[in-house]
CSV table of C-alpha atoms in Angstrom, one decimal:
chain,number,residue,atom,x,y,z
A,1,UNK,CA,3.6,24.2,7.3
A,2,UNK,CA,6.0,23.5,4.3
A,3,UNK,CA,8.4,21.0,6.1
A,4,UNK,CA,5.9,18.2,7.1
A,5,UNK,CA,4.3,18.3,3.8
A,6,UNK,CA,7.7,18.3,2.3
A,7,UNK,CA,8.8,15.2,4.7
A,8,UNK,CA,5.4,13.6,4.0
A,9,UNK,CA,6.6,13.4,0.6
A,10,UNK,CA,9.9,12.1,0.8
A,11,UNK,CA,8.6,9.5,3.2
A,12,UNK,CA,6.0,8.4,0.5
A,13,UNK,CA,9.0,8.2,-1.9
A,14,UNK,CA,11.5,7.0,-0.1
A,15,UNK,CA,8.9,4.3,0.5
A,16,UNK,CA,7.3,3.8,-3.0
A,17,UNK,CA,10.8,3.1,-4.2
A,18,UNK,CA,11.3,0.4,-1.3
A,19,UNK,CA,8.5,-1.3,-2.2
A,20,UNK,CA,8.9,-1.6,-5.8
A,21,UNK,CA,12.0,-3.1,-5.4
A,22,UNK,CA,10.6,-5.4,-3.1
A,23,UNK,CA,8.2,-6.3,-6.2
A,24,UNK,CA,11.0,-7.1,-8.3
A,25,UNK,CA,12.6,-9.3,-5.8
A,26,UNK,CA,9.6,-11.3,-5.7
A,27,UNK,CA,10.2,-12.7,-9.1
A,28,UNK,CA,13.2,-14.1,-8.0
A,29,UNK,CA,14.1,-16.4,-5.7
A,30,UNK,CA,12.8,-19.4,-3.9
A,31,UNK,CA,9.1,-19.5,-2.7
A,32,UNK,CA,9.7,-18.3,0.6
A,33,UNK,CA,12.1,-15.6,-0.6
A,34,UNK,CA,9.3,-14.7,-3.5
A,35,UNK,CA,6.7,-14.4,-0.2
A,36,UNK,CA,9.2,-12.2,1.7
A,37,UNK,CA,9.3,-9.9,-0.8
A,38,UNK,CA,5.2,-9.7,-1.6
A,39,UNK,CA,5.2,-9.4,2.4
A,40,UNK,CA,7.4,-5.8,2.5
A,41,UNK,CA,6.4,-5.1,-1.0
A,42,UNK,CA,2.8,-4.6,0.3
A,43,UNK,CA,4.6,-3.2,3.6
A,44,UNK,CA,6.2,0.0,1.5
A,45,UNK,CA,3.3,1.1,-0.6
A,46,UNK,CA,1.0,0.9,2.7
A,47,UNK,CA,3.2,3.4,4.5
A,48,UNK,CA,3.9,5.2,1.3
A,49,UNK,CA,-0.1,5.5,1.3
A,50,UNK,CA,-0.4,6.7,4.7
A,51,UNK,CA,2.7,9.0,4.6
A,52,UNK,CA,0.9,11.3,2.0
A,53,UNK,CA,0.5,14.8,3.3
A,54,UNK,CA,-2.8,15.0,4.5
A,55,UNK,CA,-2.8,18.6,3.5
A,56,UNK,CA,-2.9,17.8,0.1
A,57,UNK,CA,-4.3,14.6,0.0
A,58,UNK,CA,-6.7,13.9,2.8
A,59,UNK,CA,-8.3,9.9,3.0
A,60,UNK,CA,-11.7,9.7,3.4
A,61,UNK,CA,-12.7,8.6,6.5
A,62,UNK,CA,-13.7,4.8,5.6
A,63,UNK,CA,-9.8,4.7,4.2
A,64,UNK,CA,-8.5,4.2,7.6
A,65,UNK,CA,-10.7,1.0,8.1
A,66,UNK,CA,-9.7,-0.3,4.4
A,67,UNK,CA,-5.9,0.0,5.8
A,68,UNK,CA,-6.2,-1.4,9.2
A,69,UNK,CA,-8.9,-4.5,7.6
A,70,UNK,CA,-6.0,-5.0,4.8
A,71,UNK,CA,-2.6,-5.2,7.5
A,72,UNK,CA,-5.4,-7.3,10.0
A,73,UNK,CA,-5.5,-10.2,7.2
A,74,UNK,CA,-1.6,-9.3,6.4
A,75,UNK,CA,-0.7,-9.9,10.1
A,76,UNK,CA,-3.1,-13.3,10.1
A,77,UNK,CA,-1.1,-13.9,7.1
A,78,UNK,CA,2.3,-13.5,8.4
A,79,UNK,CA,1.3,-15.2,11.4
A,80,UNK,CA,0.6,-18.4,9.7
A,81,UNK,CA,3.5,-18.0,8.1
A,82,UNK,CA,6.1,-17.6,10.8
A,83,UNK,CA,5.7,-21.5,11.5
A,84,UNK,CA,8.2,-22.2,8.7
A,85,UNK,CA,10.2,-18.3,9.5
A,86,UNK,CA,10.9,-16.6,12.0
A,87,UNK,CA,11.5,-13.7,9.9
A,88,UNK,CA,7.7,-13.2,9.4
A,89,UNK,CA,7.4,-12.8,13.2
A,90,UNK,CA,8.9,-9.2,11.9
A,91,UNK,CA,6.2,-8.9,9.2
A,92,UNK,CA,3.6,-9.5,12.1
A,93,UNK,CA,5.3,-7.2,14.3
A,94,UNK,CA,5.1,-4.2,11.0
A,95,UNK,CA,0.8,-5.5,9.9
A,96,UNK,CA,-0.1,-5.1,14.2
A,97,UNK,CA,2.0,-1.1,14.0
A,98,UNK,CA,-0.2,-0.4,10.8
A,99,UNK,CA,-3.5,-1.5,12.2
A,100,UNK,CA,-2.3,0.8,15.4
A,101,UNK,CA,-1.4,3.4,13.4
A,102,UNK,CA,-4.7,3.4,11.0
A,103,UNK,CA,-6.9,2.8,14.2
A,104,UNK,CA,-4.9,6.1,15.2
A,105,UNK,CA,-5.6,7.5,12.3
A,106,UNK,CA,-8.9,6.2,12.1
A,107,UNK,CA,-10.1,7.9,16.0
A,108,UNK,CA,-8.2,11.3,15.2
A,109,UNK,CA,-10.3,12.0,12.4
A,110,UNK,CA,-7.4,11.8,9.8
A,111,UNK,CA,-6.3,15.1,11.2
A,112,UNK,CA,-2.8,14.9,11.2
A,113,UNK,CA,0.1,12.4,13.6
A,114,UNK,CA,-0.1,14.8,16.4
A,115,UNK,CA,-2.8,15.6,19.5
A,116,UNK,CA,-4.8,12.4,20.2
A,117,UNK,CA,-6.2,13.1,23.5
A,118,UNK,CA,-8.6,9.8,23.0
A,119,UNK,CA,-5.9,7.8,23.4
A,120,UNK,CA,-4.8,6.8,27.2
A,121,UNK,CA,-1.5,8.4,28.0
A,122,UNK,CA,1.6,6.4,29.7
A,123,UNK,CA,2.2,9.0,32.8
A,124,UNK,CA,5.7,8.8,31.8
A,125,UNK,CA,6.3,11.2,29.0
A,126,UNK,CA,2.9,11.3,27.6
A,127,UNK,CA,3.6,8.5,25.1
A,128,UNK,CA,0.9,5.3,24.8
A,129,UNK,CA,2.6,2.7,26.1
A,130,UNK,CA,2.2,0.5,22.6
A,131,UNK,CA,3.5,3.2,20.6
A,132,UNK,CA,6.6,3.2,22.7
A,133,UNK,CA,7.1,-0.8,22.6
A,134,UNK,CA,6.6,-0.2,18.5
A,135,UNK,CA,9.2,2.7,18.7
A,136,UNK,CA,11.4,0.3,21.0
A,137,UNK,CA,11.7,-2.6,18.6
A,138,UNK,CA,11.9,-0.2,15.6
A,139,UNK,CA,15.0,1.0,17.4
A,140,UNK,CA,16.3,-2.0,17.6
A,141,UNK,CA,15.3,-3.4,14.3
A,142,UNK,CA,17.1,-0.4,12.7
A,143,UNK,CA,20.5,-0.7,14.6
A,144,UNK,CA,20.6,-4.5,14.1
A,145,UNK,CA,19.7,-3.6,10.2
A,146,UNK,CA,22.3,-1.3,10.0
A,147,UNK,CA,25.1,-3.1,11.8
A,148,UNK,CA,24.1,-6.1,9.5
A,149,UNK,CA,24.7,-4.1,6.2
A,150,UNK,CA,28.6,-3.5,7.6
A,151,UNK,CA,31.0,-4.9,5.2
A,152,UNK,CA,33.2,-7.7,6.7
A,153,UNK,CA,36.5,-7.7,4.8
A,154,UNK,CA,38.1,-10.8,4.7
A,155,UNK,CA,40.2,-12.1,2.2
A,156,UNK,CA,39.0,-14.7,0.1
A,157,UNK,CA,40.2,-18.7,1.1
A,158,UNK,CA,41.5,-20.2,-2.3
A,159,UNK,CA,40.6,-17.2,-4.6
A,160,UNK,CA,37.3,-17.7,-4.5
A,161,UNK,CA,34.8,-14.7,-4.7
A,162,UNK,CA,34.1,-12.4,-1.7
A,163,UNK,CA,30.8,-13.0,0.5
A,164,UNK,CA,28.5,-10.4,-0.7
A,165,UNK,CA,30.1,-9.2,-3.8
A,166,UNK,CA,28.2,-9.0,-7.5
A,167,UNK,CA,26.7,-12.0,-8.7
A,168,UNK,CA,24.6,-12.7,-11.6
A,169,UNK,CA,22.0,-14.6,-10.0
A,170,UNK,CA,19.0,-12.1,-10.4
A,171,UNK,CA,17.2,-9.5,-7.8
A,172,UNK,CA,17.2,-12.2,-5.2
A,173,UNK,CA,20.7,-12.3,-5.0
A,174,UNK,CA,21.4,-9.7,-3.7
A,175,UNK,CA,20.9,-10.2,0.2
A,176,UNK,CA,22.6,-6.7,0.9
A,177,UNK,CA,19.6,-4.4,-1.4
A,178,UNK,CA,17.0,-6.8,0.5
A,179,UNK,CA,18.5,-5.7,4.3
A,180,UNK,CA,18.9,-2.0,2.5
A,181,UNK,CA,14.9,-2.3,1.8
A,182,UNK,CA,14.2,-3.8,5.4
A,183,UNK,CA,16.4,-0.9,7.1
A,184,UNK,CA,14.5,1.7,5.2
A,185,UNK,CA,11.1,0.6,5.9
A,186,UNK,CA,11.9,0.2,9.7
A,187,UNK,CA,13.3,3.9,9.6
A,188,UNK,CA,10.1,5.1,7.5
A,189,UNK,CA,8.0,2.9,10.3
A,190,UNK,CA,10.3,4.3,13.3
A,191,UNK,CA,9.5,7.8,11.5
A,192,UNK,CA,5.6,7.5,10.9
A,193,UNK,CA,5.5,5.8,15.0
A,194,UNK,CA,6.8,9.0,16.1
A,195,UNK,CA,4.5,11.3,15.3
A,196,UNK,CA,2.1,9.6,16.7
């Protein structure tokens, strides 16, 4: 089957990229920003790790339980964390979908996103009824992303410069690449739930 190999890929790069750029962000920045950034740096290469084709590149067994130990002490950490944020109630919310989705994995055998028949079915439409509350908030996350990277056009009071236009303070000025990063890793998450 060419096409999900082919979309496995892209979905590994499309992540890969994300998270590098998170990396650079994290040099930037005030401490909490810097943390932010580590947070959905780690976020993207995780799913760019578990979006490889497992046709070509198939995880050992043990692999699953190395991904779902590592976003268990991520999701500890962003717990502890969302005492001073609220925004790493989100990170939380991302670690708890990728120890579901590597416990997934883990169960299935590795064998692929589709056909776990160990897992208990909702009786409406089939789906678990966690992996529909994940695919709910991803929704949700991704329209409020979105809506959020709409330029407001106003004009400038005193000719001053326009709310979210070039500045030359670094990678962590730029609030509008950071939301561009967070929207693609809650479409790549929204992506990866669905198969489940």
């Amino acid at each position: 089957m060419h096409g999900p190999v082919m979309s496995g890929w892209l979905l590994m790069a499309l992540c890969a990229v994300t998270a590098a750029y998170c990396l650079l962000r994290a040099r930037d920045g005030t401490g909490e920003e810097r943390r932010t950034a580590r947070a959905e740096a780690l976020m993207g290469f995780g799913m760019a790790a578990m979006a490889l084709p497992a046709a070509v590149v198939a995880p050992p067994a043990w692999g699953w339980v190395l991904y779902a130990a590592l976003f268990g002490v991520a999701a500890l950490r962003a717990l502890w964390f969302s005492r001073r944020s609220g925004h790493h109630l989100h990170h939380l919310v991302g670690s708890a979908a990728m120890v579901y989705m590597s416990v997934v994995m883990a169960r299935s055998g590795g064998a692929g996103h589709r056909g776990h028949a160990s897992h208990a079915m909702a009786a409406a439409g089939g789906v678990p009824l966690l992996t529909g509350l994940l695919l709910a908030y991803y929704a949700a996350y991704v329209l409020r992303s979105g809506a959020r990277l709409i330029p407001v056009t106003a004009a400038p009071a005193g000719g001053g410069r326009v709310a979210g236009g070039p500045s030359a303070g670094g990678w962590a000025a730029r609030p509008e690449l950071a939301r561009a990063c967070r929207l693609t890793t809650g479409i790549a998450m929204f992506a990866m739930l669905l198969t489940l």
